[in-house]
Amino acid sequence: MWKNLKISIQNVNSQNANADIKVAFIAKDNLSSTKDKELLENLWADAKGSFLAQDSKILYVGLSLDSKSATMSDSSEVYVYQEAGCSAVRALKNLKIKSASMDLGEFSKEAIFHILQGLWLGFYEYRGLKSSDENHSLEISLSGVEESSLKDSKIICDSVNFVRDIVNTPPNIANSVYLSELAQNEVNKLSKELKNPEIKAINRSNSYMEEQKMGAFVAVNSASNFPAFLTHLIYKPSSVSENTKKVAIVGKGLVYDTGGLSLKPADYMTTMKADKGGACAVLGTFMAAARLNLNIELHAIMGITDNAIGKSAYRPDDILVSREKKSIEVKNTDAEGRLVLADCLSYAQDLDVDIILDFATLTGACVVALGEYTSGVMGFNENLKQDFVNAALQSGELAHTLPFNKHLKKLIESKVADVSNTSSSRYGGAITAGLFLSEFIRDEYKDKWLHIDIAGPAFVEKDWGVNPHGASGAGVRACVAFLDKIAKN
């Protein structure tokens, strides 16, 4: 229902706008400057959340800042403005308001951009296959906003909400064929929409993987009723120069993960439709980057399969040989995402790119380390890691680095193969998974590669910030912000 929100710019003061409600964003220390001073000071003194003054038809939305004049120098203020926009749009939706006006002329361009993101993202709701139609439409008219801010925020948030929809889609619908065809169809539509850039999608299935000796990826798919797909999306901007960077983004697309023969307990299995979050984030990022016309050459690679059980399933004790010709001892078939990524990362390194990022709902250990809301960023290049974290924080996503070290690497050693797919210790599991992936990164790419574990924020079963229950679209805003900085350097 996120498409039922319409936001437009009009060149009249919101006082004169033809709308049911006016929305005013207000800091706690500015209550005395409002039309409803006494009412607010008596009934809304903490200025938290929102407050509807019925007589004046003004919805006041609190900013947890000292004043509107605050700058965007502190990344924490990003969340303040995004959550204020989210609070406003959710209040309007809950009150079943059909039209509202906002004058944002007092805010900085950066603050406006984040308020807009809060509106677009906060209105989202996934209703799945509910038979009752409770969709609500809302029109918001703005003043004091540049057209470019509205356009760019909508492009990014449409991609995030699109990813939320896919990740939320249940596995009996969103199987590997569905996801690969969806990516192909969306890219075909994008190619028609954008005339100048080169945009295309290539769907490669099992025969190609077997030919390429992707033994790890093929093994994960071995018990599935559906084929695996390596879906390669390509975007080249209309004007490519010698300064145009070439980037590959790789996503884990496990449309469902039973754990394989190392079967998950039932209560750990119920959210595994979200295990495709990495590949979906890659698709959403690709679509946003193309629509924003970023000056980068972008290759998005989605490793799509499910991890099923059956008579042909791969087993603990199997030894697999990857595309990089490294052998892998399987100790746990539930550590399957890293097997898919190992072969996809090998494929990406043949594209001669400047930077490789992979996104994956890879480990519960990352959630233990950083909590449900923060992505873990790993790699060998400390500057590159911090650049991504900074971009994520400025976009409104939470991310933090996790450190590699040689002692943890010893935990994935194998006596019968080049590497084990799981650690010999339960501790540091997010890092040892990242170190496993690093085994398939060639020396020339060690400083050009980042691994982003989005297991925590990709799917959370309660509202948080601008994110609803369920899929958040984690990775899209962070990656778009990171690519934007690369494109402008």
PDB file of N, CA and C in Angstrom, residues 9 11 104-105 108-110 112-113 116 142-153:
ATOM      1  N   ILE A   9       4.556  19.169  -4.656  1.00  0.00           N
ATOM      2  CA  ILE A   9       5.007  20.490  -4.234  1.00  0.00           C
ATOM      3  C   ILE A   9       4.052  21.535  -4.790  1.00  0.00           C
ATOM      4  N   ASN A  11       3.293  25.908  -4.729  1.00  0.00           N
ATOM      5  CA  ASN A  11       3.938  27.188  -4.425  1.00  0.00           C
ATOM      6  C   ASN A  11       3.022  28.120  -3.643  1.00  0.00           C
ATOM      7  N   LEU A 104       7.953  23.228   4.832  1.00  0.00           N
ATOM      8  CA  LEU A 104       9.260  22.799   5.333  1.00  0.00           C
ATOM      9  C   LEU A 104      10.344  23.835   5.064  1.00  0.00           C
ATOM     10  N   GLY A 105       9.936  25.041   4.730  1.00  0.00           N
ATOM     11  CA  GLY A 105      10.886  26.080   4.334  1.00  0.00           C
ATOM     12  C   GLY A 105      11.869  26.483   5.415  1.00  0.00           C
ATOM     13  N   SER A 108      16.847  22.925   6.726  1.00  0.00           N
ATOM     14  CA  SER A 108      17.921  22.810   5.746  1.00  0.00           C
ATOM     15  C   SER A 108      17.539  21.792   4.671  1.00  0.00           C
ATOM     16  N   LYS A 109      18.234  21.836   3.552  1.00  0.00           N
ATOM     17  CA  LYS A 109      17.957  20.892   2.462  1.00  0.00           C
ATOM     18  C   LYS A 109      18.159  19.452   2.931  1.00  0.00           C
ATOM     19  N   GLU A 110      19.199  19.227   3.746  1.00  0.00           N
ATOM     20  CA  GLU A 110      19.472  17.869   4.234  1.00  0.00           C
ATOM     21  C   GLU A 110      18.359  17.385   5.153  1.00  0.00           C
ATOM     22  N   ILE A 112      15.247  18.387   5.183  1.00  0.00           N
ATOM     23  CA  ILE A 112      14.054  18.154   4.367  1.00  0.00           C
ATOM     24  C   ILE A 112      14.121  16.790   3.695  1.00  0.00           C
ATOM     25  N   PHE A 113      15.299  16.462   3.157  1.00  0.00           N
ATOM     26  CA  PHE A 113      15.469  15.182   2.475  1.00  0.00           C
ATOM     27  C   PHE A 113      15.143  14.026   3.416  1.00  0.00           C
ATOM     28  N   LEU A 116      11.412  13.799   4.210  1.00  0.00           N
ATOM     29  CA  LEU A 116      10.733  13.164   3.071  1.00  0.00           C
ATOM     30  C   LEU A 116      10.904  11.654   3.109  1.00  0.00           C
ATOM     31  N   LEU A 142       3.392  20.024  -0.278  1.00  0.00           N
ATOM     32  CA  LEU A 142       4.562  20.600   0.376  1.00  0.00           C
ATOM     33  C   LEU A 142       4.842  22.004  -0.136  1.00  0.00           C
ATOM     34  N   SER A 143       5.424  22.810   0.712  1.00  0.00           N
ATOM     35  CA  SER A 143       6.015  24.069   0.275  1.00  0.00           C
ATOM     36  C   SER A 143       7.394  24.174   0.910  1.00  0.00           C
ATOM     37  N   GLY A 144       8.269  24.968   0.277  1.00  0.00           N
ATOM     38  CA  GLY A 144       9.635  25.113   0.774  1.00  0.00           C
ATOM     39  C   GLY A 144      10.525  23.938   0.457  1.00  0.00           C
ATOM     40  N   VAL A 145      10.173  23.154  -0.573  1.00  0.00           N
ATOM     41  CA  VAL A 145      10.918  21.939  -0.929  1.00  0.00           C
ATOM     42  C   VAL A 145      11.339  22.015  -2.393  1.00  0.00           C
ATOM     43  N   GLU A 146      12.589  21.630  -2.672  1.00  0.00           N
ATOM     44  CA  GLU A 146      13.074  21.589  -4.055  1.00  0.00           C
ATOM     45  C   GLU A 146      12.594  20.310  -4.737  1.00  0.00           C
ATOM     46  N   GLU A 147      12.297  20.426  -6.010  1.00  0.00           N
ATOM     47  CA  GLU A 147      11.810  19.281  -6.783  1.00  0.00           C
ATOM     48  C   GLU A 147      12.810  18.128  -6.765  1.00  0.00           C
ATOM     49  N   SER A 148      14.111  18.458  -6.826  1.00  0.00           N
ATOM     50  CA  SER A 148      15.144  17.409  -6.853  1.00  0.00           C
ATOM     51  C   SER A 148      15.128  16.593  -5.562  1.00  0.00           C
ATOM     52  N   SER A 149      14.880  17.232  -4.424  1.00  0.00           N
ATOM     53  CA  SER A 149      14.831  16.509  -3.145  1.00  0.00           C
ATOM     54  C   SER A 149      13.662  15.539  -3.117  1.00  0.00           C
ATOM     55  N   LEU A 150      12.517  15.998  -3.607  1.00  0.00           N
ATOM     56  CA  LEU A 150      11.337  15.135  -3.643  1.00  0.00           C
ATOM     57  C   LEU A 150      11.561  13.958  -4.583  1.00  0.00           C
ATOM     58  N   LYS A 151      12.115  14.246  -5.751  1.00  0.00           N
ATOM     59  CA  LYS A 151      12.342  13.192  -6.749  1.00  0.00           C
ATOM     60  C   LYS A 151      13.338  12.149  -6.240  1.00  0.00           C
ATOM     61  N   ASP A 152      14.492  12.609  -5.735  1.00  0.00           N
ATOM     62  CA  ASP A 152      15.525  11.668  -5.298  1.00  0.00           C
ATOM     63  C   ASP A 152      15.082  10.851  -4.095  1.00  0.00           C
ATOM     64  N   SER A 153      14.401  11.484  -3.144  1.00  0.00           N
ATOM     65  CA  SER A 153      13.931  10.732  -1.973  1.00  0.00           C
ATOM     66  C   SER A 153      12.915   9.677  -2.386  1.00  0.00           C
TER      67      SER A 153
END
